[in-house]
Tab-separated table of C-alpha atoms in Angstrom:
chain	number	residue	atom	x	y	z
A	1	UNK	CA	-102.759	-3.288	69.463
A	2	UNK	CA	-104.510	-0.004	70.287
A	3	UNK	CA	-107.325	-0.394	72.455
A	4	UNK	CA	-109.370	2.802	71.026
A	5	UNK	CA	-112.793	3.767	71.810
A	6	UNK	CA	-113.013	5.529	68.509
A	7	UNK	CA	-110.849	7.400	65.915
A	8	UNK	CA	-111.926	10.828	64.539
A	9	UNK	CA	-110.759	11.663	60.892
A	10	UNK	CA	-110.950	15.340	60.743
A	11	UNK	CA	-112.250	16.323	57.212
A	12	UNK	CA	-113.038	19.652	56.189
A	13	UNK	CA	-116.611	20.622	55.283
A	14	UNK	CA	-118.520	23.848	54.515
A	15	UNK	CA	-119.405	24.373	58.254
A	16	UNK	CA	-115.802	23.767	59.412
A	17	UNK	CA	-114.352	20.287	60.199
A	18	UNK	CA	-116.639	17.124	60.623
A	19	UNK	CA	-115.113	14.270	62.582
A	20	UNK	CA	-115.649	10.896	60.648
A	21	UNK	CA	-115.805	7.559	62.669
A	22	UNK	CA	-114.004	4.689	61.620
A	23	UNK	CA	-114.023	1.737	63.403
A	24	UNK	CA	-110.979	-0.726	62.830
A	25	UNK	CA	-109.288	1.744	61.294
A	26	UNK	CA	-106.775	1.895	63.962
A	27	UNK	CA	-105.900	-1.675	63.648
A	28	UNK	CA	-105.526	-1.779	59.957
A	29	UNK	CA	-103.464	1.450	59.809
A	30	UNK	CA	-101.333	0.993	62.583
A	31	UNK	CA	-101.049	-2.681	63.469
A	32	UNK	CA	-97.467	-4.592	63.174
A	33	UNK	CA	-96.957	-7.181	60.732
A	34	UNK	CA	-93.800	-8.622	59.097
A	35	UNK	CA	-94.842	-7.154	55.493
A	36	UNK	CA	-95.542	-3.726	57.043
A	37	UNK	CA	-93.122	-1.131	57.460
A	38	UNK	CA	-92.914	3.042	57.683
A	39	UNK	CA	-96.575	3.242	57.082
A	40	UNK	CA	-96.376	6.502	59.058
A	41	UNK	CA	-93.437	8.244	57.347
A	42	UNK	CA	-93.446	11.988	57.908
A	43	UNK	CA	-96.647	11.840	60.420
A	44	UNK	CA	-96.399	13.333	64.044
A	45	UNK	CA	-98.108	12.009	66.983
A	46	UNK	CA	-98.833	13.035	70.622
A	47	UNK	CA	-99.210	10.126	72.878
A	48	UNK	CA	-100.372	10.749	76.536
A	49	UNK	CA	-99.602	8.087	79.082
A	50	UNK	CA	-96.653	7.097	76.723
A	51	UNK	CA	-94.069	6.187	79.632
A	52	UNK	CA	-95.352	2.526	80.033
A	53	UNK	CA	-98.211	0.194	79.108
A	54	UNK	CA	-100.349	0.384	75.966
A	55	UNK	CA	-99.085	3.918	75.329
A	56	UNK	CA	-95.332	3.053	75.365
A	57	UNK	CA	-96.009	-0.061	73.013
A	58	UNK	CA	-98.011	2.173	70.551
A	59	UNK	CA	-95.063	4.935	70.711
A	60	UNK	CA	-92.351	2.298	69.505
A	61	UNK	CA	-94.640	0.999	67.043
A	62	UNK	CA	-95.423	4.406	65.609
A	63	UNK	CA	-91.631	5.063	65.687
A	64	UNK	CA	-91.165	1.649	63.981
A	65	UNK	CA	-93.462	2.814	61.239
A	66	UNK	CA	-91.808	6.156	60.846
A	67	UNK	CA	-93.538	8.520	62.846
A	68	UNK	CA	-92.113	11.403	65.293
A	69	UNK	CA	-93.490	10.930	68.586
A	70	UNK	CA	-94.186	13.246	71.467
A	71	UNK	CA	-94.321	11.055	74.740
A	72	UNK	CA	-96.592	12.796	77.355
A	73	UNK	CA	-96.591	11.583	80.998
A	74	UNK	CA	-95.988	12.231	84.498
A	75	UNK	CA	-93.701	9.332	84.939
A	76	UNK	CA	-90.524	11.515	84.054
A	77	UNK	CA	-87.927	8.912	84.372
A	78	UNK	CA	-89.731	6.238	82.537
A	79	UNK	CA	-90.739	8.688	79.789
A	80	UNK	CA	-87.454	10.056	79.429
A	81	UNK	CA	-85.864	6.621	79.337
A	82	UNK	CA	-88.429	5.304	76.419
A	83	UNK	CA	-87.543	8.475	74.588
A	84	UNK	CA	-83.819	7.684	74.902
A	85	UNK	CA	-84.384	4.139	73.688
A	86	UNK	CA	-86.299	5.378	70.471
A	87	UNK	CA	-83.758	8.124	69.732
A	88	UNK	CA	-83.866	11.813	69.846
A	89	UNK	CA	-84.531	12.173	66.290
A	90	UNK	CA	-87.949	10.207	66.723
A	91	UNK	CA	-89.288	10.825	70.238
A	92	UNK	CA	-89.220	13.640	72.586
A	93	UNK	CA	-90.471	13.355	76.311
A	94	UNK	CA	-92.573	16.000	77.784
A	95	UNK	CA	-94.199	15.969	81.247
A	96	UNK	CA	-97.868	16.370	81.085
A	97	UNK	CA	-100.477	15.765	83.819
A	98	UNK	CA	-103.614	15.270	81.424
A	99	UNK	CA	-105.877	16.656	84.381
A	100	UNK	CA	-104.262	20.133	83.747
A	101	UNK	CA	-105.611	21.341	80.306
A	102	UNK	CA	-102.366	23.545	79.941
A	103	UNK	CA	-100.286	20.611	79.983
A	104	UNK	CA	-102.317	18.930	77.290
A	105	UNK	CA	-102.089	22.168	75.057
A	106	UNK	CA	-98.459	22.722	75.708
A	107	UNK	CA	-97.947	19.005	74.590
A	108	UNK	CA	-99.815	19.653	71.452
A	109	UNK	CA	-98.078	23.138	70.761
A	110	UNK	CA	-94.617	21.157	71.259
A	111	UNK	CA	-95.390	18.794	68.495
A	112	UNK	CA	-95.974	21.543	66.050
A	113	UNK	CA	-93.102	23.746	67.174
A	114	UNK	CA	-90.944	20.711	67.086
A	115	UNK	CA	-92.120	19.182	63.870
A	116	UNK	CA	-94.159	21.809	62.108
A	117	UNK	CA	-97.309	19.625	62.190
A	118	UNK	CA	-99.891	17.230	64.057
A	119	UNK	CA	-101.120	14.256	62.553
A	120	UNK	CA	-102.390	12.086	65.292
A	121	UNK	CA	-103.185	12.615	69.129
A	122	UNK	CA	-103.683	9.265	70.950
A	123	UNK	CA	-105.351	10.191	74.536
A	124	UNK	CA	-104.397	7.104	76.476
A	125	UNK	CA	-103.344	8.074	79.724
A	126	UNK	CA	-105.714	6.445	82.520
A	127	UNK	CA	-105.805	5.266	86.066
A	128	UNK	CA	-107.826	2.382	87.681
A	129	UNK	CA	-108.571	4.171	90.859
A	130	UNK	CA	-109.353	2.171	94.079
A	131	UNK	CA	-110.672	-0.929	95.155
A	132	UNK	CA	-114.221	-1.613	93.846
A	133	UNK	CA	-117.073	-0.463	96.825
A	134	UNK	CA	-119.066	-3.401	98.456
A	135	UNK	CA	-122.214	-1.593	97.586
A	136	UNK	CA	-123.294	1.511	95.433
A	137	UNK	CA	-123.889	3.426	98.668
A	138	UNK	CA	-120.362	3.014	99.414
A	139	UNK	CA	-118.840	4.665	96.226
A	140	UNK	CA	-116.207	6.871	97.079
A	141	UNK	CA	-116.810	10.060	95.219
A	142	UNK	CA	-113.455	11.467	95.877
A	143	UNK	CA	-111.991	8.273	93.962
A	144	UNK	CA	-114.620	8.718	91.403
A	145	UNK	CA	-113.699	12.536	90.729
A	146	UNK	CA	-110.050	11.483	90.534
A	147	UNK	CA	-110.664	8.636	88.200
A	148	UNK	CA	-112.953	10.824	86.060
A	149	UNK	CA	-110.389	13.890	85.752
A	150	UNK	CA	-107.863	11.439	84.390
A	151	UNK	CA	-109.694	9.072	82.072
A	152	UNK	CA	-112.608	11.311	81.021
A	153	UNK	CA	-112.009	14.947	81.323
A	154	UNK	CA	-108.723	14.904	80.203
A	155	UNK	CA	-109.890	13.217	76.831
A	156	UNK	CA	-112.236	15.896	76.385
A	157	UNK	CA	-109.107	18.041	76.445
A	158	UNK	CA	-107.236	16.039	73.976
A	159	UNK	CA	-110.170	16.418	71.461
A	160	UNK	CA	-110.231	20.049	72.034
A	161	UNK	CA	-106.434	21.076	71.652
A	162	UNK	CA	-106.256	18.482	68.785
A	163	UNK	CA	-108.898	20.126	66.953
A	164	UNK	CA	-107.438	23.227	67.541
A	165	UNK	CA	-104.458	22.358	65.611
A	166	UNK	CA	-105.925	19.789	63.061
A	167	UNK	CA	-108.958	21.905	62.259
A	168	UNK	CA	-107.049	24.215	60.061
A	169	UNK	CA	-105.197	21.686	58.168
A	170	UNK	CA	-108.630	20.210	57.531
A	171	UNK	CA	-106.546	16.593	58.562
A	172	UNK	CA	-105.615	14.451	61.470
A	173	UNK	CA	-106.846	11.517	63.467
A	174	UNK	CA	-107.579	11.362	67.184
A	175	UNK	CA	-107.708	7.928	69.242
A	176	UNK	CA	-109.230	7.317	72.764
A	177	UNK	CA	-108.511	4.402	74.837
A	178	UNK	CA	-111.675	2.976	76.128
A	179	UNK	CA	-112.285	-0.698	77.790
A	180	UNK	CA	-114.732	-3.555	77.521
A	181	UNK	CA	-116.129	-2.377	80.912
A	182	UNK	CA	-117.866	0.270	79.113
A	183	UNK	CA	-120.179	-1.883	77.672
A	184	UNK	CA	-120.069	-4.674	79.786
A	185	UNK	CA	-120.655	-2.954	83.183
A	186	UNK	CA	-119.092	-3.615	86.442
A	187	UNK	CA	-116.063	-6.059	85.763
A	188	UNK	CA	-113.821	-3.583	87.108
A	189	UNK	CA	-113.460	-0.795	89.589
A	190	UNK	CA	-116.743	1.125	89.560
A	191	UNK	CA	-115.328	4.186	89.057
A	192	UNK	CA	-112.906	2.842	86.221
A	193	UNK	CA	-115.928	1.186	84.213
A	194	UNK	CA	-118.038	4.546	84.360
A	195	UNK	CA	-115.058	6.629	83.111
A	196	UNK	CA	-114.582	4.326	80.178
A	197	UNK	CA	-118.224	4.546	79.552
A	198	UNK	CA	-118.004	8.102	79.378
A	199	UNK	CA	-115.294	8.096	76.806
A	200	UNK	CA	-117.228	6.040	74.644
A	201	UNK	CA	-120.034	8.436	75.109
A	202	UNK	CA	-118.109	11.673	74.389
A	203	UNK	CA	-116.464	10.028	71.145
A	204	UNK	CA	-120.038	9.575	69.997
A	205	UNK	CA	-121.413	13.034	70.962
A	206	UNK	CA	-118.539	14.861	69.095
A	207	UNK	CA	-118.651	12.878	65.713
A	208	UNK	CA	-121.370	15.617	64.584
A	209	UNK	CA	-119.636	18.606	66.216
């Protein structure tokens, strides 16, 4: 269900917080089945790109399993509609442009202010970018910068501000959406594939921070 490049389980160590990679844990923990329910009772999550697509589906699954969610997106009408469908007790919508660090920080702070804790940050917002260039020489760097800002830099902001809140508690989970294009190469728009490769690299890099 969740197309995640990696999951960081933040656990306290002598030198601070040491993230541990656990592949497949997202599927085991959050996948839907007839026999599973309320797996996330008492948990609080921030989900970016939650007004539609994977983010919306994830938010609904989290709520079905008992979590409280902050839906962070720039699609205000859609986001408010999803929050309304999930119910005021379970979901809140906040406008969040993930390319603006202050917006990401505010979404994290909203979760803590409203629910007193933050257990999961799912950095999911992303864009495909423009049409693939005919040649590498034709790559539009303005489009590249825009895609990287949304798909890669925003995830650094999510990692940073999730850790800011989770590290003192020595507990938490960070998920980042990547893509098969990250490892299979140019099977999608060039800038998109590069951005998703960056996501995989940054998750691997911060594992030992």
